C-alpha atoms as a PDB file:
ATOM      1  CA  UNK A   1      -8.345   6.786   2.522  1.00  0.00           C
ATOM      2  CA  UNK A   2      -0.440   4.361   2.552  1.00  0.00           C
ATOM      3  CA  UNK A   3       2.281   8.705  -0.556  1.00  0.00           C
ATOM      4  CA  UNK A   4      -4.815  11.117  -6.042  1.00  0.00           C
ATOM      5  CA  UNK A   5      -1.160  10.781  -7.101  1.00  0.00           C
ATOM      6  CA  UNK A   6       1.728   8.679  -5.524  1.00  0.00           C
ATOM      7  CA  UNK A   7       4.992  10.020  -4.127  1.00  0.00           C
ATOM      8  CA  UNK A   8       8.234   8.695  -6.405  1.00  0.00           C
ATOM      9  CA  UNK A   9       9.085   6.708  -3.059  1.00  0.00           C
ATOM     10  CA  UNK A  10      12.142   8.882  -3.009  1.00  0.00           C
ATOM     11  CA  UNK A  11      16.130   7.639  -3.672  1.00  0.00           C
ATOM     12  CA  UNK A  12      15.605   3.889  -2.925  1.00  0.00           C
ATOM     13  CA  UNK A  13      12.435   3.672  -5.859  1.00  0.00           C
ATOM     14  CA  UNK A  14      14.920   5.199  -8.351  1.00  0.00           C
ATOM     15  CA  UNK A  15      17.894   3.052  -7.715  1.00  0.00           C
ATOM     16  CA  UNK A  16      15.682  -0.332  -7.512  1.00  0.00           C
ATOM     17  CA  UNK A  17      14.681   1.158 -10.887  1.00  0.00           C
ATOM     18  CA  UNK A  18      17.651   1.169 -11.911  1.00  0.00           C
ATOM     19  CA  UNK A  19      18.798  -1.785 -10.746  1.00  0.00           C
ATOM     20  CA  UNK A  20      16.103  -3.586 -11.776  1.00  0.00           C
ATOM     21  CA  UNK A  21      15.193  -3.018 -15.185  1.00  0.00           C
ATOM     22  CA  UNK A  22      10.892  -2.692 -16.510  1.00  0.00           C
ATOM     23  CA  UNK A  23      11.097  -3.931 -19.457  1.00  0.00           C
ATOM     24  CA  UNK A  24      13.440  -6.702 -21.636  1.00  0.00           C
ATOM     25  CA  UNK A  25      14.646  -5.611 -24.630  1.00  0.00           C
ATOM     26  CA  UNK A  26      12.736  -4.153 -27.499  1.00  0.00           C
ATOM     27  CA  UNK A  27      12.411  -7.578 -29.116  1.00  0.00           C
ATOM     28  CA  UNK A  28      11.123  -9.287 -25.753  1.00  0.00           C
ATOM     29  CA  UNK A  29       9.434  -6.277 -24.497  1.00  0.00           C
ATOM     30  CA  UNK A  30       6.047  -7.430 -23.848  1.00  0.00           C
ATOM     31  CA  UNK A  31       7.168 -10.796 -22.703  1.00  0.00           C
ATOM     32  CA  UNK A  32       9.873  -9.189 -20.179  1.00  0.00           C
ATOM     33  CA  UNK A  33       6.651  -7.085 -18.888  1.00  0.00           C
ATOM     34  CA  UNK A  34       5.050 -10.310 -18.037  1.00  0.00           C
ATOM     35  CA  UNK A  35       8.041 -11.961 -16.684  1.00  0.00           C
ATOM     36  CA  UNK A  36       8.377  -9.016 -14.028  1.00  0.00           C
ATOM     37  CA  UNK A  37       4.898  -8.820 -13.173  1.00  0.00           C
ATOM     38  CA  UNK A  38       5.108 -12.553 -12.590  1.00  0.00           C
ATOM     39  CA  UNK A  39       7.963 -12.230 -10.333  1.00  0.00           C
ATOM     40  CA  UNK A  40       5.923  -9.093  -8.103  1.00  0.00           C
ATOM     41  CA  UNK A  41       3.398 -11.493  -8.044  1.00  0.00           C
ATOM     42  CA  UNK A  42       5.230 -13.971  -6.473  1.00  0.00           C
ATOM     43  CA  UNK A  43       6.805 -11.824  -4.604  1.00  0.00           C
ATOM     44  CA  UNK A  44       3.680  -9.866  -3.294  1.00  0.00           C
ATOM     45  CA  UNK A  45       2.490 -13.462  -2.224  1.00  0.00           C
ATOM     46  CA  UNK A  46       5.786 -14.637   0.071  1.00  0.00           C
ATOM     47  CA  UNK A  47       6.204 -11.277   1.522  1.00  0.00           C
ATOM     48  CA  UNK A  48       2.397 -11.030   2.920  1.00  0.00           C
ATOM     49  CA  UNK A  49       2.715 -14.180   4.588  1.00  0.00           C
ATOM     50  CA  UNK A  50       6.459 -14.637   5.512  1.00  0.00           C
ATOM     51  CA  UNK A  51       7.594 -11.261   5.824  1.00  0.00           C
ATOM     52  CA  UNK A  52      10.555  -9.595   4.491  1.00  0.00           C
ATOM     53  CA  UNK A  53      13.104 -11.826   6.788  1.00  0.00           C
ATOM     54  CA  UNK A  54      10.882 -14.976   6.666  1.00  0.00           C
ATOM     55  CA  UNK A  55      11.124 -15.096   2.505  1.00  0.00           C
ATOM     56  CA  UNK A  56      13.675 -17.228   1.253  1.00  0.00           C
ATOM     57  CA  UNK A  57      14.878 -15.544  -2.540  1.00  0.00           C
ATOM     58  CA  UNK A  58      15.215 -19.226  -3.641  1.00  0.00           C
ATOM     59  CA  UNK A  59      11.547 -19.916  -2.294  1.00  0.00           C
ATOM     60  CA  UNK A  60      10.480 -17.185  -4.536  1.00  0.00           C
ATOM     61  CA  UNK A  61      11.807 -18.009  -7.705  1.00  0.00           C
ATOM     62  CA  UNK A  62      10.811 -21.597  -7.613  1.00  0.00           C
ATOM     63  CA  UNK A  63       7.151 -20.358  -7.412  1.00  0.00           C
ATOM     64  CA  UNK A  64       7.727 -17.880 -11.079  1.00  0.00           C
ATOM     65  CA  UNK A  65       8.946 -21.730 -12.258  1.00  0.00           C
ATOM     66  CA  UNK A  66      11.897 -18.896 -13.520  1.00  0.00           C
ATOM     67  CA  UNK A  67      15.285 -20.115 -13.636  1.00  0.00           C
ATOM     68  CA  UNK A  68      18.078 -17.954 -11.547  1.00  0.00           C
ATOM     69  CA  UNK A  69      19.276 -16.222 -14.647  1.00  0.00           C
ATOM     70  CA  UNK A  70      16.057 -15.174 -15.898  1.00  0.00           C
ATOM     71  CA  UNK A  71      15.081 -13.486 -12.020  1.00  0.00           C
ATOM     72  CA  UNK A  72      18.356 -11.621 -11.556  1.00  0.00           C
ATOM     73  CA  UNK A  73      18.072 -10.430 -15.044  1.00  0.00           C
ATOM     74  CA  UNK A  74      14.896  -8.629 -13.349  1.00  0.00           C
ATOM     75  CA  UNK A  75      15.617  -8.358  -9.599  1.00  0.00           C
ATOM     76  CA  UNK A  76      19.687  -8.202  -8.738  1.00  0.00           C
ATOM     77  CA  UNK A  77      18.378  -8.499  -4.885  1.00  0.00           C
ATOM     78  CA  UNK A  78      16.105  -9.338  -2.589  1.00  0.00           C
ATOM     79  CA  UNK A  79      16.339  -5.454  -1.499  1.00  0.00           C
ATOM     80  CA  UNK A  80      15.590  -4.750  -5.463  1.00  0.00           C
ATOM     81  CA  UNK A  81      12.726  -7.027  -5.286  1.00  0.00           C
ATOM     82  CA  UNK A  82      11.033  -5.830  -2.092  1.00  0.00           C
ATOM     83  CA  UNK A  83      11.308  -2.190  -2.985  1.00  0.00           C
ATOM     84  CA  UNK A  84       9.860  -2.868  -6.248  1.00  0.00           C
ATOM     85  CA  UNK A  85       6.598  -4.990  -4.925  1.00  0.00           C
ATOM     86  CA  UNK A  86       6.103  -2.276  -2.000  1.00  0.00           C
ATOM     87  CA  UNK A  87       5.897   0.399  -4.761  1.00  0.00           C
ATOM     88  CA  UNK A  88       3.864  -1.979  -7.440  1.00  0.00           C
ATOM     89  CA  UNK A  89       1.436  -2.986  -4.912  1.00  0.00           C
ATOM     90  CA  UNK A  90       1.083   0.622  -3.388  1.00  0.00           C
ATOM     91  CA  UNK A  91      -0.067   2.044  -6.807  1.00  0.00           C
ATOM     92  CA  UNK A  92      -2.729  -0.544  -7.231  1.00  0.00           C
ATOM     93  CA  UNK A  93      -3.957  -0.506  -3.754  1.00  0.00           C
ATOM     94  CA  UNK A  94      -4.178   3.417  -4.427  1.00  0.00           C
ATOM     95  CA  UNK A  95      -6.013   2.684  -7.949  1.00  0.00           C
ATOM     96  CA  UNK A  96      -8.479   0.191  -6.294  1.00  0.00           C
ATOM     97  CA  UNK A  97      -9.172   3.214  -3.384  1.00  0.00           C
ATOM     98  CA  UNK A  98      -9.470   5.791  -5.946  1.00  0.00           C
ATOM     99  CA  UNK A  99     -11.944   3.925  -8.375  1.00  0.00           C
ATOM    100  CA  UNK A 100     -13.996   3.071  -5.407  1.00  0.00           C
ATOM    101  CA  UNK A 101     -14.084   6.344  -3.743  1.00  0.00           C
ATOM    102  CA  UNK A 102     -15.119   8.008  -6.628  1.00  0.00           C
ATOM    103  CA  UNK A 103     -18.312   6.055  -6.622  1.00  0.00           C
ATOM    104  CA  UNK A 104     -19.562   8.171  -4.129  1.00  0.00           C
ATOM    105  CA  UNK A 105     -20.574  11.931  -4.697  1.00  0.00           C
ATOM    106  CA  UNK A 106     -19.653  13.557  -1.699  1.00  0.00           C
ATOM    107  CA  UNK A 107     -15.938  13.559   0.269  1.00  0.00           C
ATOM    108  CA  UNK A 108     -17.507  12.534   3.344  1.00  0.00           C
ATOM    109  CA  UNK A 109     -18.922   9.598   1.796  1.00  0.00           C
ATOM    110  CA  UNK A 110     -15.305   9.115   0.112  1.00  0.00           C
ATOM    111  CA  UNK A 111     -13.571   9.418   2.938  1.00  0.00           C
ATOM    112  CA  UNK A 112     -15.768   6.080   4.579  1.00  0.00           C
ATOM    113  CA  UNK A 113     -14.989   3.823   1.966  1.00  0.00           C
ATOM    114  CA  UNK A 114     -11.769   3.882   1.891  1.00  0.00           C
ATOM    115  CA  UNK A 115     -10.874   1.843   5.122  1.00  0.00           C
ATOM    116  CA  UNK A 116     -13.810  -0.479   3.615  1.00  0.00           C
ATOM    117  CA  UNK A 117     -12.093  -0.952   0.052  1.00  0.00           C
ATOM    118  CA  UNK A 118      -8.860  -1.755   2.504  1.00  0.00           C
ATOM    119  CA  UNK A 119     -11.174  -4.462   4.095  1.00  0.00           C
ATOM    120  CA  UNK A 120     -12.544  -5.243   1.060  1.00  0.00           C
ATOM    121  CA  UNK A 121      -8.741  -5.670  -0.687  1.00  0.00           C
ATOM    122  CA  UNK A 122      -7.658  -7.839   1.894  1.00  0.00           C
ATOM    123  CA  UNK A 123     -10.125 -10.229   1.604  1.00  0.00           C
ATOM    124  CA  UNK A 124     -10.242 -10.593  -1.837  1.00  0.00           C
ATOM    125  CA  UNK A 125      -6.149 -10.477  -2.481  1.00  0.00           C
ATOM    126  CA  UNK A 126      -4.355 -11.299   0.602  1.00  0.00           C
ATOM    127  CA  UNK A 127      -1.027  -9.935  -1.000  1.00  0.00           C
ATOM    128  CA  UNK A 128      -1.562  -6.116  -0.156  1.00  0.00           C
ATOM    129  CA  UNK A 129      -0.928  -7.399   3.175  1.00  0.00           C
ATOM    130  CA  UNK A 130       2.679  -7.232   1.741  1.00  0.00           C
ATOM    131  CA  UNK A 131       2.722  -3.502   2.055  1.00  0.00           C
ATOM    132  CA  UNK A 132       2.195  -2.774   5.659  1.00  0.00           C
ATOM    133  CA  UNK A 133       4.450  -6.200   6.372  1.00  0.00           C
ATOM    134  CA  UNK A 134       7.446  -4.988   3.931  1.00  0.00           C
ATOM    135  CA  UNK A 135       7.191  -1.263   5.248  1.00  0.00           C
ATOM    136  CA  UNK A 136       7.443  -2.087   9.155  1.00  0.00           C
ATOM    137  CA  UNK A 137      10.155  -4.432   8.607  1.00  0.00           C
ATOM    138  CA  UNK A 138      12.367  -2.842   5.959  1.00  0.00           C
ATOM    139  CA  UNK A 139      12.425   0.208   7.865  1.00  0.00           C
ATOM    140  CA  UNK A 140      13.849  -1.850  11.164  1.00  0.00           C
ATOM    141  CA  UNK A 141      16.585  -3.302   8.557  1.00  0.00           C
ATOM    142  CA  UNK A 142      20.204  -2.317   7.940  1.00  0.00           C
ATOM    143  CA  UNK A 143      19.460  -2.158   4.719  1.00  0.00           C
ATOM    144  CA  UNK A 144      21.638  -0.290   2.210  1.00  0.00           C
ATOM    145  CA  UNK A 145      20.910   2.613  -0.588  1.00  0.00           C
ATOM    146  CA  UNK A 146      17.243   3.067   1.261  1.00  0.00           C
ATOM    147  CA  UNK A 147      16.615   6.398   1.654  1.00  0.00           C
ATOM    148  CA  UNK A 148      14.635   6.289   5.228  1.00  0.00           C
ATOM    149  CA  UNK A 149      11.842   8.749   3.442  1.00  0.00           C
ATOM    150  CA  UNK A 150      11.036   6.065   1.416  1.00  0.00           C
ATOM    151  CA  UNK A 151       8.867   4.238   4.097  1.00  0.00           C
ATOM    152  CA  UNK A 152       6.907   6.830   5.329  1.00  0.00           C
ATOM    153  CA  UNK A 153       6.331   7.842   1.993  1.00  0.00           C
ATOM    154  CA  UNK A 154       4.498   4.558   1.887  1.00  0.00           C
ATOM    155  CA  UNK A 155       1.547   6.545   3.490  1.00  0.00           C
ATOM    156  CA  UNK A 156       2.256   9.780   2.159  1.00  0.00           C
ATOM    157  CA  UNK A 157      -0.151   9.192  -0.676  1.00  0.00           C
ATOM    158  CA  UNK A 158      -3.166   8.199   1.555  1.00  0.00           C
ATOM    159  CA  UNK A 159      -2.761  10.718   4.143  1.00  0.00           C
ATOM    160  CA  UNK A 160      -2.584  13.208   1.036  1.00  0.00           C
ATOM    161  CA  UNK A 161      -5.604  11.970  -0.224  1.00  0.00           C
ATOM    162  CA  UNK A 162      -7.229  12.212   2.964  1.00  0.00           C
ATOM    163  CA  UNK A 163      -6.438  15.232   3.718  1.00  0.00           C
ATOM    164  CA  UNK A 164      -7.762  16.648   0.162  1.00  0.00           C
ATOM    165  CA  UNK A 165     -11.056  14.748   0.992  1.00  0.00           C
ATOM    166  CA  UNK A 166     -11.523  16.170   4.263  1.00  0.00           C
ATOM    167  CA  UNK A 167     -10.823  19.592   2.671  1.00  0.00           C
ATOM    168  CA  UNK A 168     -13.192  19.213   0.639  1.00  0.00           C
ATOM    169  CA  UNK A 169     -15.797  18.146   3.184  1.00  0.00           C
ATOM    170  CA  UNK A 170     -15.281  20.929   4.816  1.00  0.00           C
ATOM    171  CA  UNK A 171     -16.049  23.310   1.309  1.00  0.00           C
ATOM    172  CA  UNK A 172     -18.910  21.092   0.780  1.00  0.00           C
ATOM    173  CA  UNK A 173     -20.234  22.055   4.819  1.00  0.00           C
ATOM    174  CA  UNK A 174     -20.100  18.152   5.629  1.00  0.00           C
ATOM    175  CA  UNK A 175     -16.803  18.543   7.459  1.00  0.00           C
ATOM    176  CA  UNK A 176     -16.226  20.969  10.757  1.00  0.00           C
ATOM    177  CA  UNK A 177     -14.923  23.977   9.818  1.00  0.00           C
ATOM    178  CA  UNK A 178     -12.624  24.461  12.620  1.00  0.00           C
ATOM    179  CA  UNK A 179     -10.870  20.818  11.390  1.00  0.00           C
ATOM    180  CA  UNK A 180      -7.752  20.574  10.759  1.00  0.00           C
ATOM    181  CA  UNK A 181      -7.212  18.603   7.879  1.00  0.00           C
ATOM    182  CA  UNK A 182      -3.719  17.878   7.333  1.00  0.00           C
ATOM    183  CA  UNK A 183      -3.670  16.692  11.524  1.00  0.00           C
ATOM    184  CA  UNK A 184      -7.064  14.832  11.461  1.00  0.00           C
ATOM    185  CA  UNK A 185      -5.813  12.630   8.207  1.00  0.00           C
ATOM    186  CA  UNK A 186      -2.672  11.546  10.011  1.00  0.00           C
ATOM    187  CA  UNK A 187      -5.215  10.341  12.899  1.00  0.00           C
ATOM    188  CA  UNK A 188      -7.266   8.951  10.500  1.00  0.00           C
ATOM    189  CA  UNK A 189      -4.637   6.581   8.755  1.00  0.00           C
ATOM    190  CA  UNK A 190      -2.474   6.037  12.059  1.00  0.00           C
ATOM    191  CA  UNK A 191      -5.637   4.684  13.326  1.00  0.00           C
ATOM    192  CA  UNK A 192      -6.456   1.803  10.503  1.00  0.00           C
ATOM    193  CA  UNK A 193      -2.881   1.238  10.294  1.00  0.00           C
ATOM    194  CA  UNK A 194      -2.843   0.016  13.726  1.00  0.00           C
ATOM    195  CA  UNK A 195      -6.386  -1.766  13.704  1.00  0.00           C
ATOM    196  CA  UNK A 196      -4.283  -3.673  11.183  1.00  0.00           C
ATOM    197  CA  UNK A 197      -1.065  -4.270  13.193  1.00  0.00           C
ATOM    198  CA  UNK A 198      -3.020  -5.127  16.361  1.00  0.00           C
ATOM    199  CA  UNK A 199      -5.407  -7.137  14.780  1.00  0.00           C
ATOM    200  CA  UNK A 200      -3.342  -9.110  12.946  1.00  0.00           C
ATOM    201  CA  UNK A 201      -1.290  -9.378  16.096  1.00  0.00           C
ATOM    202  CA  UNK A 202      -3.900 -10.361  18.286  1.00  0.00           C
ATOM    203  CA  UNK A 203      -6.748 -12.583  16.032  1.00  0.00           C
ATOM    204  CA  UNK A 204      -4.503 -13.098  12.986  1.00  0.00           C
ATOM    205  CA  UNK A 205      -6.592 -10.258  11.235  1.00  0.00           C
ATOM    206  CA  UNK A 206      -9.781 -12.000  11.987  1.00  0.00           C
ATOM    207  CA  UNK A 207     -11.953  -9.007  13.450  1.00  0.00           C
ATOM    208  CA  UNK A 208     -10.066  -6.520  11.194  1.00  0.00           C
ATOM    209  CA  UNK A 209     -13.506  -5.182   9.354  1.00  0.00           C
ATOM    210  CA  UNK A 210     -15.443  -5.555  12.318  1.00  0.00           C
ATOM    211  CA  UNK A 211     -12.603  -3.287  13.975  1.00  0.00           C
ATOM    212  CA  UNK A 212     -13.022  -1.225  11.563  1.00  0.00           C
ATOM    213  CA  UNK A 213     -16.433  -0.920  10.912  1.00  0.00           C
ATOM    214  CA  UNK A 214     -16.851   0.169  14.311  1.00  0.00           C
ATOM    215  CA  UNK A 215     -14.247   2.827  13.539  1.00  0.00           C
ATOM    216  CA  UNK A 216     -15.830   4.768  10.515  1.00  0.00           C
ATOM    217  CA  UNK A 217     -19.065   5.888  12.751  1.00  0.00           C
ATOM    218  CA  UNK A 218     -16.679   7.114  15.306  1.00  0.00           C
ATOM    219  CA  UNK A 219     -14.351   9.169  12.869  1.00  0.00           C
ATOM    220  CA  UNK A 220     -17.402  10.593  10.968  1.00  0.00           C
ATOM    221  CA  UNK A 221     -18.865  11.903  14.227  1.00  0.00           C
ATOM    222  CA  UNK A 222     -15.362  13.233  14.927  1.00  0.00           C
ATOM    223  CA  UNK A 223     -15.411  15.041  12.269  1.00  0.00           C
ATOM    224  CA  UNK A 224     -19.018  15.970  11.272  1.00  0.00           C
ATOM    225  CA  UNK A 225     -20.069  19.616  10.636  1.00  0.00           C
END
């Protein structure tokens, strides 16, 4: 419906950056593209099912078949490395969103599919469970050079969008005029957020879409002009 464009994910995006290189050098450039993407990958993979604590680094780098030299060249950290698949995972779950949504004509119609592309995501790529997994848990850690904006940032982008959609419902006389927007998309996400947390708690995720798909008629008759 997490920060159309994505927050910068504040300090701790800019110093994993930093830290952790995009590209090889000019005369491995495409290859070193790969080579990270690999890694993310991986990485994406371990952290949706293990969890930030329950991810070995070692575990990970067996599975890119990369030797330690040729990771740390990438990642100094498994910090480096977790900040870095939150954000590369968060852009493409908010590219998959955006290309769906705009299937649709109207916002209201938008603003439905986007807990059913989530659905859809999960089911098809289990990995973008790594992004609600890596944000609860790296904001409980000690963790150093994180700025603590960069996890709710995280959502940022999907309330934003939200927000713009239900704005635009309401111009298009779909949405209730006395709505506010900026208050009813932080329901809206704090709502499938936790659908995900307590389903996954409770079923291991099992009745997430039928959680949710009982959610969408409720929120559109919230919210209906």
């Amino acid at each position: 419906m997490a920060k159309t464009t994505t927050a910068a994910g504040g300090t701790a995006v800019r110093d994993a950056r930093q830290a952790a290189p995009a590209k090889a050098p000019a005369h491995g450039g495409d290859r070193g593209d790969l080579t990270r993407q690999r890694i993310l990958d991986a990485a994406a993979a371990a952290f949706a099912e293990g969890g930030y604590a329950g991810t070995s680094l070692n575990d990970i780098i067996r599975a890119t078949g990369l030797t330690k030299g040729g990771f740390y060249f990438h990642f100094p950290s498994k910090q480096a490395l977790a900040v870095a698949c939150l954000d590369y995972k968060r852009e493409r779950w908010i590219g998959r969103v955006m290309a769906e949504a705009t299937r649709h004509r109207r916002a209201i119609d938008q603003l439905a599919s986007i807990p059913l592309t989530l659905c859809d995501l999960y089911e098809q790529d289990p990995t973008y469970r790594c992004i609600g997994r890596l944000c609860m848990e790296l904001a409980s850690e000690d963790l150093q050079d994180i700025d603590p904006a960069f996890f709710s940032s995280a959502f940022d982008g999907w309330i934003q969008i939200t927000t713009s959609l239900l704005r635009r419902g309401q111009q298009e006389g779909d949405v209730r005029a006395d709505l506010d927007p900026d208050e009813a998309a932080f329901m809206a996400v704090a709502t499938v957020v936790g659908i995900d947390e307590m389903t996954s708690l409770m079923t291991g995720g099992a009745d997430y879409r039928q959680r949710i798909e009982a959610f969408i008629p409720l929120f559109l008759n919230a919210i209906r002009a």
